[in-house]
Short mmCIF file of C-alpha atoms in Angstrom, two decimals:
data_model
loop_
_atom_site.label_atom_id
_atom_site.label_comp_id
_atom_site.label_asym_id
_atom_site.label_seq_id
_atom_site.Cartn_x
_atom_site.Cartn_y
_atom_site.Cartn_z
CA UNK F 333 0.00 0.00 0.00
CA UNK F 334 1.54 3.28 -1.07
CA UNK F 335 0.73 6.86 -0.28
CA UNK F 336 1.42 10.30 -1.60
CA UNK F 337 1.09 13.76 -0.17
CA UNK F 338 -1.20 16.09 -2.07
CA UNK F 339 1.27 19.01 -2.34
CA UNK F 340 3.75 16.74 -4.11
CA UNK F 341 1.34 15.01 -6.48
CA UNK F 342 -1.49 16.99 -8.08
CA UNK F 343 -2.13 14.09 -10.42
CA UNK F 344 -1.63 10.42 -9.80
CA UNK F 345 -0.30 7.94 -12.30
CA UNK F 346 -2.87 5.16 -12.22
CA UNK F 347 -1.23 1.86 -11.24
CA UNK F 348 -2.21 -1.34 -12.97
CA UNK F 349 -4.08 -3.35 -10.34
CA UNK F 350 -3.92 -7.14 -10.40
CA UNK F 351 -6.59 -8.84 -12.45
CA UNK F 352 -9.13 -11.09 -10.84
CA UNK F 353 -8.25 -14.65 -11.84
CA UNK F 354 -10.11 -15.97 -14.85
CA UNK F 355 -13.19 -18.02 -13.95
CA UNK F 356 -11.63 -21.46 -14.33
CA UNK F 357 -11.46 -24.30 -11.81
CA UNK F 358 -8.34 -24.41 -9.61
CA UNK F 359 -6.07 -27.48 -9.62
CA UNK F 360 -8.03 -29.19 -6.87
CA UNK F 361 -11.35 -28.42 -8.62
CA UNK F 362 -12.90 -26.72 -5.58
CA UNK F 363 -12.19 -22.99 -5.48
CA UNK F 364 -13.65 -21.04 -2.63
CA UNK F 365 -14.13 -17.46 -1.55
CA UNK F 366 -12.75 -18.03 1.92
CA UNK F 367 -10.67 -14.88 1.73
CA UNK F 368 -13.88 -12.89 1.47
CA UNK F 369 -15.48 -14.40 4.58
CA UNK F 370 -14.84 -13.51 8.17
CA UNK F 371 -15.49 -17.02 9.48
CA UNK F 372 -15.82 -20.58 8.11
CA UNK F 373 -19.25 -21.91 7.28
CA UNK F 374 -21.19 -24.53 9.13
CA UNK F 375 -24.68 -25.70 8.34
CA UNK F 376 -27.10 -23.40 10.20
CA UNK F 377 -29.24 -25.27 12.76
CA UNK F 378 -32.44 -23.27 12.17
CA UNK F 379 -32.90 -23.80 8.43
CA UNK F 380 -34.35 -27.31 8.36
CA UNK F 381 -37.13 -26.17 6.04
CA UNK F 382 -34.53 -25.13 3.47
CA UNK F 383 -33.11 -28.63 2.99
CA UNK F 384 -33.72 -29.90 -0.52
CA UNK F 385 -34.82 -26.44 -1.67
CA UNK F 386 -33.31 -24.24 -4.36
CA UNK F 387 -32.40 -20.64 -3.57
CA UNK F 388 -31.98 -17.84 -6.09
CA UNK F 389 -30.15 -14.68 -4.94
CA UNK F 390 -30.26 -11.58 -7.15
CA UNK F 391 -27.99 -8.76 -6.08
CA UNK F 392 -25.12 -6.57 -7.26
CA UNK F 393 -21.43 -6.91 -6.49
CA UNK F 394 -20.92 -10.41 -5.15
CA UNK F 395 -17.38 -10.87 -3.83
CA UNK F 396 -14.78 -10.56 -5.04
CA UNK F 397 -15.96 -7.19 -6.30
CA UNK F 398 -12.63 -6.62 -8.00
CA UNK F 399 -9.18 -5.71 -6.72
CA UNK F 400 -10.37 -5.88 -3.13
CA UNK F 401 -13.11 -3.28 -3.60
CA UNK F 402 -16.41 -3.40 -1.76
CA UNK F 403 -19.63 -1.58 -2.57
CA UNK F 404 -22.52 -0.85 -0.23
CA UNK F 405 -24.17 -4.21 -0.90
CA UNK F 406 -21.24 -6.58 -1.45
CA UNK F 407 -21.34 -8.09 2.09
CA UNK F 408 -25.06 -8.81 1.79
CA UNK F 409 -25.01 -10.51 -1.61
CA UNK F 410 -22.00 -12.62 -0.76
CA UNK F 411 -22.73 -13.59 2.83
CA UNK F 412 -26.42 -14.35 2.24
CA UNK F 413 -25.59 -16.79 -0.54
CA UNK F 414 -22.69 -18.47 1.24
CA UNK F 415 -24.55 -18.82 4.52
CA UNK F 416 -27.48 -20.64 2.91
CA UNK F 417 -25.46 -22.82 0.51
CA UNK F 418 -24.48 -25.61 2.95
CA UNK F 419 -28.14 -26.30 3.77
CA UNK F 420 -29.97 -25.69 0.49
CA UNK F 421 -30.01 -28.09 -2.44
CA UNK F 422 -28.50 -25.30 -4.55
CA UNK F 423 -27.88 -21.56 -4.38
CA UNK F 424 -27.55 -19.54 -7.58
CA UNK F 425 -26.39 -15.91 -7.51
CA UNK F 426 -27.17 -13.49 -10.34
CA UNK F 427 -24.86 -10.53 -9.88
CA UNK F 428 -22.86 -7.86 -11.69
CA UNK F 429 -19.45 -8.04 -13.33
CA UNK F 430 -16.45 -7.51 -11.06
CA UNK F 431 -14.46 -4.31 -11.45
CA UNK F 432 -10.91 -3.34 -10.63
CA UNK F 433 -10.19 -0.22 -8.54
CA UNK F 434 -9.71 1.78 -11.76
CA UNK F 435 -13.29 0.92 -12.78
CA UNK F 436 -12.36 -1.51 -15.56
CA UNK F 437 -13.81 -4.99 -16.00
CA UNK F 438 -11.20 -7.80 -15.98
CA UNK F 439 -10.53 -9.27 -19.41
CA UNK F 440 -12.10 -12.65 -18.54
CA UNK F 441 -15.51 -10.99 -18.21
CA UNK F 442 -15.58 -8.67 -21.22
CA UNK F 443 -17.39 -10.94 -23.69
CA UNK F 444 -21.04 -11.83 -23.78
CA UNK F 445 -24.00 -10.79 -21.68
CA UNK F 446 -23.23 -13.21 -18.84
CA UNK F 447 -20.37 -15.27 -17.45
CA UNK F 448 -20.76 -18.31 -15.22
CA UNK F 449 -18.02 -19.08 -12.71
CA UNK F 450 -17.72 -22.90 -12.68
CA UNK F 451 -14.65 -22.79 -10.45
CA UNK F 452 -16.89 -21.85 -7.52
CA UNK F 453 -19.40 -24.68 -8.02
CA UNK F 454 -19.25 -27.32 -5.31
CA UNK F 455 -21.84 -29.01 -3.08
CA UNK F 456 -21.52 -26.25 -0.48
CA UNK F 457 -20.76 -23.20 -2.64
CA UNK F 458 -23.12 -20.94 -4.58
CA UNK F 459 -23.11 -20.94 -8.36
CA UNK F 460 -22.27 -17.38 -9.42
CA UNK F 461 -23.45 -15.94 -12.75
CA UNK F 462 -22.08 -12.50 -13.66
CA UNK F 463 -24.38 -10.29 -15.73
CA UNK F 464 -23.45 -7.34 -17.91
CA UNK F 465 -25.28 -4.06 -17.50
CA UNK F 466 -24.89 -0.47 -18.66
CA UNK F 467 -22.03 1.11 -16.73
CA UNK F 468 -21.40 4.82 -17.35
CA UNK F 469 -17.88 6.10 -17.65
CA UNK F 470 -18.73 9.02 -15.38
CA UNK F 471 -20.11 8.54 -11.86
CA UNK F 472 -23.87 8.06 -11.82
CA UNK F 473 -25.43 9.84 -8.87
CA UNK F 474 -28.69 8.88 -7.14
CA UNK F 475 -31.65 9.72 -9.36
CA UNK F 476 -29.60 10.28 -12.51
CA UNK F 477 -30.41 9.02 -16.00
CA UNK F 478 -27.23 6.93 -16.01
CA UNK F 479 -28.16 5.25 -12.73
CA UNK F 480 -31.63 4.43 -14.08
CA UNK F 481 -30.14 2.92 -17.24
CA UNK F 482 -27.79 0.79 -15.17
CA UNK F 483 -30.63 -0.54 -13.03
CA UNK F 484 -32.93 -1.23 -16.00
CA UNK F 485 -30.29 -3.08 -18.04
CA UNK F 486 -29.37 -5.27 -15.06
CA UNK F 487 -33.07 -5.93 -14.49
CA UNK F 488 -33.52 -7.08 -18.10
CA UNK F 489 -30.44 -9.33 -18.07
CA UNK F 490 -31.29 -10.84 -14.68
CA UNK F 491 -34.88 -11.63 -15.72
CA UNK F 492 -33.61 -13.31 -18.88
CA UNK F 493 -30.89 -15.30 -17.09
CA UNK F 494 -33.09 -16.36 -14.16
CA UNK F 495 -36.05 -17.77 -16.04
CA UNK F 496 -34.56 -21.29 -16.19
CA UNK F 497 -33.00 -21.29 -12.71
CA UNK F 498 -34.90 -23.46 -10.19
CA UNK F 499 -36.14 -21.40 -7.24
CA UNK F 500 -38.07 -22.36 -4.12
CA UNK F 501 -36.96 -19.16 -2.36
CA UNK F 502 -35.86 -15.91 -4.04
CA UNK F 503 -33.77 -13.28 -2.25
CA UNK F 504 -33.37 -9.87 -3.85
CA UNK F 505 -30.74 -7.45 -2.61
CA UNK F 506 -31.49 -3.80 -3.30
CA UNK F 507 -30.75 -1.50 -5.19
CA UNK F 508 -33.78 -1.29 -7.35
CA UNK F 509 -32.89 -3.25 -10.49
CA UNK F 510 -31.87 -6.42 -8.69
CA UNK F 511 -34.76 -6.18 -6.21
CA UNK F 512 -37.32 -5.79 -9.02
CA UNK F 513 -35.77 -8.65 -11.01
CA UNK F 514 -35.97 -10.90 -7.95
CA UNK F 515 -39.62 -9.95 -7.48
CA UNK F 516 -40.48 -10.83 -11.09
CA UNK F 517 -38.62 -14.14 -10.92
CA UNK F 518 -40.26 -15.04 -7.59
CA UNK F 519 -43.73 -14.44 -9.02
CA UNK F 520 -42.89 -16.51 -12.09
CA UNK F 521 -41.63 -19.42 -9.95
CA UNK F 522 -44.39 -19.12 -7.34
CA UNK F 523 -41.70 -18.79 -4.66
CA UNK F 524 -41.63 -16.55 -1.58
CA UNK F 525 -39.57 -13.38 -2.00
CA UNK F 526 -37.25 -11.88 0.61
CA UNK F 527 -36.04 -8.36 -0.18
CA UNK F 528 -32.90 -7.13 1.58
CA UNK F 529 -32.62 -3.34 1.69
CA UNK F 530 -29.12 -2.24 2.74
CA UNK F 531 -29.90 1.24 1.37
CA UNK F 532 -33.20 2.44 0.04
CA UNK F 533 -33.98 4.09 -3.28
CA UNK F 534 -37.16 5.48 -1.74
CA UNK F 535 -34.96 8.17 -0.16
CA UNK F 536 -33.61 9.28 -3.54
CA UNK F 537 -35.34 12.36 -4.89
CA UNK F 538 -35.18 13.94 -8.31
CA UNK F 539 -31.71 15.35 -7.82
CA UNK F 540 -30.33 13.85 -11.04
CA UNK F 541 -26.90 14.16 -9.49
CA UNK F 542 -24.01 13.98 -11.89
CA UNK F 543 -25.89 14.72 -15.12
CA UNK F 544 -24.36 18.18 -15.32
CA UNK F 545 -25.53 21.54 -16.61
CA UNK F 546 -27.50 21.66 -19.85
CA UNK F 547 -26.65 24.29 -22.44
CA UNK F 548 -28.85 22.85 -25.21
CA UNK F 549 -31.58 24.91 -26.95
CA UNK F 550 -34.75 25.52 -24.98
CA UNK F 551 -36.95 22.74 -26.41
CA UNK F 552 -34.20 20.12 -26.14
CA UNK F 553 -33.27 21.35 -22.67
CA UNK F 554 -36.87 20.91 -21.56
CA UNK F 555 -36.96 17.37 -22.96
CA UNK F 556 -33.79 16.51 -21.05
CA UNK F 557 -35.22 17.89 -17.83
CA UNK F 558 -38.31 15.75 -18.28
CA UNK F 559 -36.10 12.73 -18.95
CA UNK F 560 -34.13 13.38 -15.75
CA UNK F 561 -37.33 13.73 -13.73
CA UNK F 562 -38.58 10.45 -15.19
CA UNK F 563 -35.25 8.74 -14.43
CA UNK F 564 -35.37 9.97 -10.83
CA UNK F 565 -38.68 8.11 -10.40
CA UNK F 566 -37.48 4.82 -11.91
CA UNK F 567 -35.48 3.42 -8.98
CA UNK F 568 -38.05 4.23 -6.26
CA UNK F 569 -40.78 2.74 -8.47
CA UNK F 570 -38.82 -0.48 -9.02
CA UNK F 571 -38.08 -0.74 -5.31
CA UNK F 572 -41.75 -0.24 -4.39
CA UNK F 573 -42.69 -2.99 -6.86
CA UNK F 574 -40.30 -5.37 -5.12
CA UNK F 575 -41.48 -4.40 -1.65
CA UNK F 576 -45.15 -4.91 -2.54
CA UNK F 577 -44.45 -8.49 -3.63
CA UNK F 578 -42.14 -9.43 -0.74
CA UNK F 579 -43.05 -12.06 1.82
CA UNK F 580 -40.39 -10.63 4.16
CA UNK F 581 -38.27 -7.46 4.07
CA UNK F 582 -34.91 -7.04 5.79
CA UNK F 583 -33.69 -3.46 6.35
CA UNK F 584 -30.07 -2.52 6.86
CA UNK F 585 -30.92 0.23 9.35
CA UNK F 586 -33.66 1.20 11.80
CA UNK F 587 -33.87 4.57 10.07
CA UNK F 588 -35.41 2.89 7.00
CA UNK F 589 -38.41 1.71 9.00
CA UNK F 590 -40.71 4.68 8.34
CA UNK F 591 -39.76 4.81 4.66
CA UNK F 592 -40.45 1.10 4.18
CA UNK F 593 -43.70 1.20 6.13
CA UNK F 594 -44.75 4.16 3.98
CA UNK F 595 -43.97 2.09 0.88
CA UNK F 596 -46.55 -0.50 1.98
CA UNK F 597 -44.47 -3.02 3.93
CA UNK F 598 -46.45 -4.55 6.80
CA UNK F 599 -44.78 -4.10 10.19
CA UNK F 600 -44.93 -7.85 10.87
CA UNK F 601 -42.90 -8.56 7.73
CA UNK F 602 -40.18 -6.00 8.39
CA UNK F 603 -36.93 -7.16 10.01
CA UNK F 604 -33.60 -5.57 10.89
CA UNK F 605 -30.52 -7.05 9.20
CA UNK F 606 -27.67 -4.68 10.15
CA UNK F 607 -24.46 -4.39 8.19
CA UNK F 608 -21.28 -5.91 9.49
CA UNK F 609 -17.63 -5.22 8.81
CA UNK F 610 -16.02 -7.49 6.21
CA UNK F 611 -12.68 -7.42 8.08
CA UNK F 612 -11.60 -8.36 11.58
CA UNK F 613 -9.99 -5.63 13.73
CA UNK F 614 -6.32 -5.99 14.57
CA UNK F 615 -4.98 -6.42 18.09
CA UNK F 616 -2.04 -4.09 17.40
CA UNK F 617 -1.83 -0.75 19.18
CA UNK F 618 -2.00 2.58 17.38
CA UNK F 619 1.79 2.97 17.55
CA UNK F 620 2.44 -0.57 16.29
CA UNK F 621 -0.04 -0.20 13.44
CA UNK F 622 1.65 3.03 12.32
CA UNK F 623 5.02 1.36 12.48
CA UNK F 624 3.76 -1.45 10.23
CA UNK F 625 2.39 1.08 7.73
CA UNK F 626 5.36 3.44 7.92
CA UNK F 627 3.18 6.34 9.06
CA UNK F 628 4.18 9.29 11.24
CA UNK F 629 4.03 8.08 14.88
CA UNK F 630 3.36 11.42 16.58
CA UNK F 631 0.85 13.09 14.27
CA UNK F 632 -2.88 13.41 14.90
CA UNK F 633 -4.38 11.33 12.09
CA UNK F 634 -7.94 11.70 10.82
CA UNK F 635 -8.55 8.87 8.33
CA UNK F 636 -11.25 8.30 5.75
CA UNK F 637 -11.05 4.64 4.64
CA UNK F 638 -13.50 3.83 1.90
CA UNK F 639 -14.59 4.61 -1.67
CA UNK F 640 -14.16 8.11 -3.11
CA UNK F 641 -17.27 8.31 -5.26
CA UNK F 642 -20.48 10.25 -5.63
CA UNK F 643 -21.87 9.04 -2.28
CA UNK F 644 -18.86 10.39 -0.35
CA UNK F 645 -18.27 14.11 0.20
CA UNK F 646 -14.51 14.17 -0.22
CA UNK F 647 -14.62 17.90 -0.99
CA UNK F 648 -15.71 18.72 2.56
CA UNK F 649 -12.91 16.56 3.96
CA UNK F 650 -10.25 18.35 1.89
CA UNK F 651 -11.69 21.79 2.71
CA UNK F 652 -11.74 20.92 6.41
CA UNK F 653 -8.06 20.02 6.15
CA UNK F 654 -7.43 23.38 4.52
CA UNK F 655 -8.95 25.10 7.55
CA UNK F 656 -6.80 23.04 9.91
CA UNK F 657 -3.70 24.22 8.00
CA UNK F 658 -1.70 21.17 9.07
CA UNK F 659 -1.30 22.06 12.76
CA UNK F 660 -3.36 22.50 15.90
CA UNK F 661 -1.94 23.54 19.28
CA UNK F 662 1.53 22.78 17.99
CA UNK F 663 0.65 19.24 16.89
CA UNK F 664 0.81 18.13 13.27
CA UNK F 665 -2.65 17.19 12.00
CA UNK F 666 -2.91 14.99 8.93
CA UNK F 667 -6.02 14.02 7.00
CA UNK F 668 -5.53 10.71 5.16
CA UNK F 669 -7.91 9.53 2.44
CA UNK F 670 -7.49 5.79 1.84
CA UNK F 671 -9.28 4.37 -1.17
CA UNK F 672 -10.09 4.62 -4.86
CA UNK F 673 -13.05 5.91 -6.79
CA UNK F 674 -14.18 8.09 -9.67
CA UNK F 675 -13.68 11.32 -7.71
CA UNK F 676 -10.20 10.65 -6.38
CA UNK F 677 -8.33 12.45 -9.19
CA UNK F 678 -10.46 15.58 -8.76
CA UNK F 679 -9.93 15.50 -5.00
CA UNK F 680 -6.17 15.24 -5.46
CA UNK F 681 -6.30 18.32 -7.67
CA UNK F 682 -8.37 20.15 -5.06
CA UNK F 683 -5.90 19.19 -2.33
CA UNK F 684 -2.85 20.39 -4.24
CA UNK F 685 -0.93 22.76 -1.97
CA UNK F 686 -3.04 21.97 1.12
CA UNK F 687 -0.76 21.00 4.03
CA UNK F 688 -1.63 17.86 5.92
CA UNK F 689 -3.59 16.03 3.21
CA UNK F 690 -2.41 12.65 1.97
CA UNK F 691 -3.93 10.07 -0.38
CA UNK F 692 -3.21 6.39 0.14
CA UNK F 693 -3.96 3.60 -2.30
CA UNK F 694 -6.85 1.30 -1.46
CA UNK F 695 -6.18 -1.06 1.43
CA UNK F 696 -6.84 -4.78 1.05
CA UNK F 697 -8.40 -6.92 3.77
CA UNK F 698 -4.99 -7.46 5.39
CA UNK F 699 -3.98 -3.80 5.47
CA UNK F 700 -7.36 -2.23 6.28
CA UNK F 701 -7.36 -3.26 9.99
CA UNK F 702 -3.94 -1.60 10.35
CA UNK F 703 -5.21 1.57 8.68
CA UNK F 704 -8.17 1.80 11.07
CA UNK F 705 -6.03 1.05 14.12
CA UNK F 706 -3.48 3.71 13.11
CA UNK F 707 -6.09 6.50 13.14
CA UNK F 708 -6.88 8.84 16.02
CA UNK F 709 -10.25 9.68 14.43
CA UNK F 710 -12.13 8.08 11.55
CA UNK F 711 -14.11 10.15 9.05
CA UNK F 712 -17.43 9.76 7.26
CA UNK F 713 -18.78 12.38 4.84
CA UNK F 714 -21.98 11.66 2.92
CA UNK F 715 -23.61 13.48 0.02
CA UNK F 716 -27.17 12.20 0.48
CA UNK F 717 -29.32 10.99 3.39
CA UNK F 718 -29.43 7.32 2.31
CA UNK F 719 -26.46 6.45 4.48
CA UNK F 720 -23.97 4.65 2.24
CA UNK F 721 -21.42 4.31 5.03
CA UNK F 722 -23.68 2.40 7.39
CA UNK F 723 -25.05 0.26 4.59
CA UNK F 724 -21.67 -0.76 3.25
CA UNK F 725 -20.29 -1.93 6.57
CA UNK F 726 -17.79 0.94 6.55
CA UNK F 727 -19.15 2.34 9.80
CA UNK F 728 -19.32 -1.15 11.34
CA UNK F 729 -15.61 -1.54 10.62
CA UNK F 730 -14.89 1.87 12.13
CA UNK F 731 -16.70 1.03 15.36
CA UNK F 732 -15.16 -2.43 15.64
CA UNK F 733 -11.73 -0.81 15.38
CA UNK F 734 -12.44 1.16 18.58
CA UNK F 735 -11.91 4.66 17.18
CA UNK F 736 -14.14 7.74 17.53
CA UNK F 737 -15.94 8.81 14.38
CA UNK F 738 -16.64 12.28 13.02
CA UNK F 739 -19.48 12.08 10.49
CA UNK F 740 -20.68 14.82 8.17
CA UNK F 741 -24.20 13.56 7.56
CA UNK F 742 -27.87 14.22 8.17
CA UNK F 743 -29.12 13.72 11.77
CA UNK F 744 -31.76 11.26 10.54
CA UNK F 745 -29.42 9.23 8.34
CA UNK F 746 -28.46 5.63 9.20
CA UNK F 747 -24.93 6.81 10.00
CA UNK F 748 -26.12 9.53 12.36
CA UNK F 749 -28.55 7.19 14.09
CA UNK F 750 -25.92 4.47 14.53
CA UNK F 751 -23.42 6.91 16.06
CA UNK F 752 -26.03 8.27 18.47
CA UNK F 753 -26.88 4.76 19.64
CA UNK F 754 -23.21 3.85 19.98
CA UNK F 755 -22.25 7.08 21.77
CA UNK F 756 -18.97 7.00 19.88
CA UNK F 757 -18.90 9.93 17.53
CA UNK F 758 -19.70 13.50 16.58
CA UNK F 759 -22.24 14.29 13.85
CA UNK F 760 -21.83 17.58 11.97
CA UNK F 761 -23.99 19.01 9.16
CA UNK F 762 -23.18 17.64 5.69
CA UNK F 763 -21.39 19.93 3.29
CA UNK F 764 -19.99 22.10 6.12
CA UNK F 765 -16.17 21.92 6.13
CA UNK F 766 -15.92 24.49 8.93
CA UNK F 767 -18.02 22.32 11.26
CA UNK F 768 -15.97 19.27 10.30
CA UNK F 769 -12.73 21.12 11.08
CA UNK F 770 -14.10 22.29 14.45
CA UNK F 771 -14.99 18.74 15.43
CA UNK F 772 -11.49 17.53 14.54
CA UNK F 773 -9.89 20.34 16.57
CA UNK F 774 -12.11 19.43 19.50
CA UNK F 775 -11.11 15.77 19.46
CA UNK F 776 -7.46 16.55 18.81
CA UNK F 777 -7.34 18.34 22.16
CA UNK F 778 -9.38 15.73 24.07
CA UNK F 779 -7.44 12.46 24.34
CA UNK F 780 -9.54 11.18 27.24
CA UNK F 781 -12.76 11.76 25.34
CA UNK F 782 -11.38 9.96 22.29
CA UNK F 783 -10.46 6.94 24.43
CA UNK F 784 -13.95 6.82 26.00
CA UNK F 785 -15.60 7.02 22.58
CA UNK F 786 -13.37 4.22 21.32
CA UNK F 787 -14.37 1.93 24.18
CA UNK F 788 -18.05 2.70 23.57
CA UNK F 789 -17.59 1.92 19.87
CA UNK F 790 -16.14 -1.53 20.57
CA UNK F 791 -18.92 -2.40 23.03
CA UNK F 792 -21.60 -1.37 20.56
CA UNK F 793 -20.02 -3.19 17.62
CA UNK F 794 -19.69 -6.43 19.58
CA UNK F 795 -23.28 -6.27 20.80
CA UNK F 796 -25.05 -5.16 17.62
CA UNK F 797 -22.89 -5.30 14.49
CA UNK F 798 -21.48 -8.82 14.45
CA UNK F 799 -21.67 -10.85 11.26
CA UNK F 800 -22.81 -14.01 13.05
CA UNK F 801 -25.64 -12.19 14.83
CA UNK F 802 -26.86 -10.70 11.55
CA UNK F 803 -26.79 -14.06 9.79
CA UNK F 804 -28.77 -15.63 12.62
CA UNK F 805 -31.37 -12.95 11.94
CA UNK F 806 -31.25 -14.00 8.29
CA UNK F 807 -32.09 -17.57 9.26
CA UNK F 808 -35.17 -16.33 11.11
CA UNK F 809 -36.26 -14.31 8.08
CA UNK F 810 -35.85 -17.28 5.71
CA UNK F 811 -37.76 -19.56 8.11
CA UNK F 812 -40.62 -17.01 8.24
CA UNK F 813 -40.81 -16.82 4.45
CA UNK F 814 -40.82 -20.62 4.10
CA UNK F 815 -43.46 -21.02 6.81
CA UNK F 816 -45.74 -18.51 5.08
CA UNK F 817 -45.22 -20.29 1.76
CA UNK F 818 -46.18 -23.68 3.29
CA UNK F 819 -49.32 -22.23 4.88
CA UNK F 820 -50.75 -21.08 1.55
#
């Protein structure tokens, strides 16, 4: 893992990340995704009704997502399928193509509409089918035309690919295209549908983020505005369709409850399935972790570890660092952004000449625990109220690492609600670099408070954000869906 300071590198030469291995069987004929799991699988004791049944899972970004990357729904798609596979007769996953950190699809997946991965087929492993969809070159924000096209093309490919897949239970993992495809396939097969909602499109309004200004003539400009308004309605409409046809619904956060109830989900069918961290925290101390990474031992480090895309407000983080000017009360303050994404290059340009800002290449599952342990404070900055950090497991990893969190987000967002319940962070208004800088100054001067917040974070993560606890909830949800199906 390498790093560079913003004043020395206004533009970054993109490295060539390693390709995901081609989808061919390994020498022993039984490849596994063990590196993407936090614990080995055993047959769950509470899924007796699933024995002999076929499960179809439809969801984006099954692991490996590509070059070690993880999107907001990767843990759900992967863990749900792998947890049920030892018990079910078969588990088939319809998911998206993997991508490297630079956004490119590995060569093995560039031909055809779908690619099956036979190397992962075994009696206790899911069969994974990768589906092509429209993927814009520029970032597609919530409610944009490009996002709608991506969801609709995945929906069409998943419906086509899933028609001949046996299914006694169908699990759809939001966002909207995969959830709606799962709903259609469940109705076609006469199978109960479980919809998992790690983040909800119902919160996305007609922002059409990322489509840019329109300088076209008046009539054409009006047509484009109408198209953007229509696109902004597509994802919520697809999600509502899936929710209406769901036997059970699992929400990634308590803050989605009112939205999902308002979309027509009955309270008795709504369950909580919280996100978990895909990595285990290290036992190394802050000093030891910095020594392993080669980081400055005496600096106050505020670290953002996660994607740098349209859901993350990297601009506010850089502008907060500008206000800190590299020092506070004689102590060097450094803001470290660890990760890749479509907005990283622009952020590096923005940070050029700003003291105390450093960009570090994306950490893999081995290095990420060290990165989190090396921080004094961990950062979250969100651009919309849907709560991508909580949904992706990013916040769960932060809390498990035992570090205080400063979050620039809405008070009612999943991230804000989780931090209030944990008592382990400070929430500041989104898009307010001055407030973010003030919170960092406050924690920089309060070592005792930081330590207390860290202890509270660990307690909360152990009690509420464990992977095993969430998957036990999943077993209950699957049992409820099967019981309702048998009673019909």
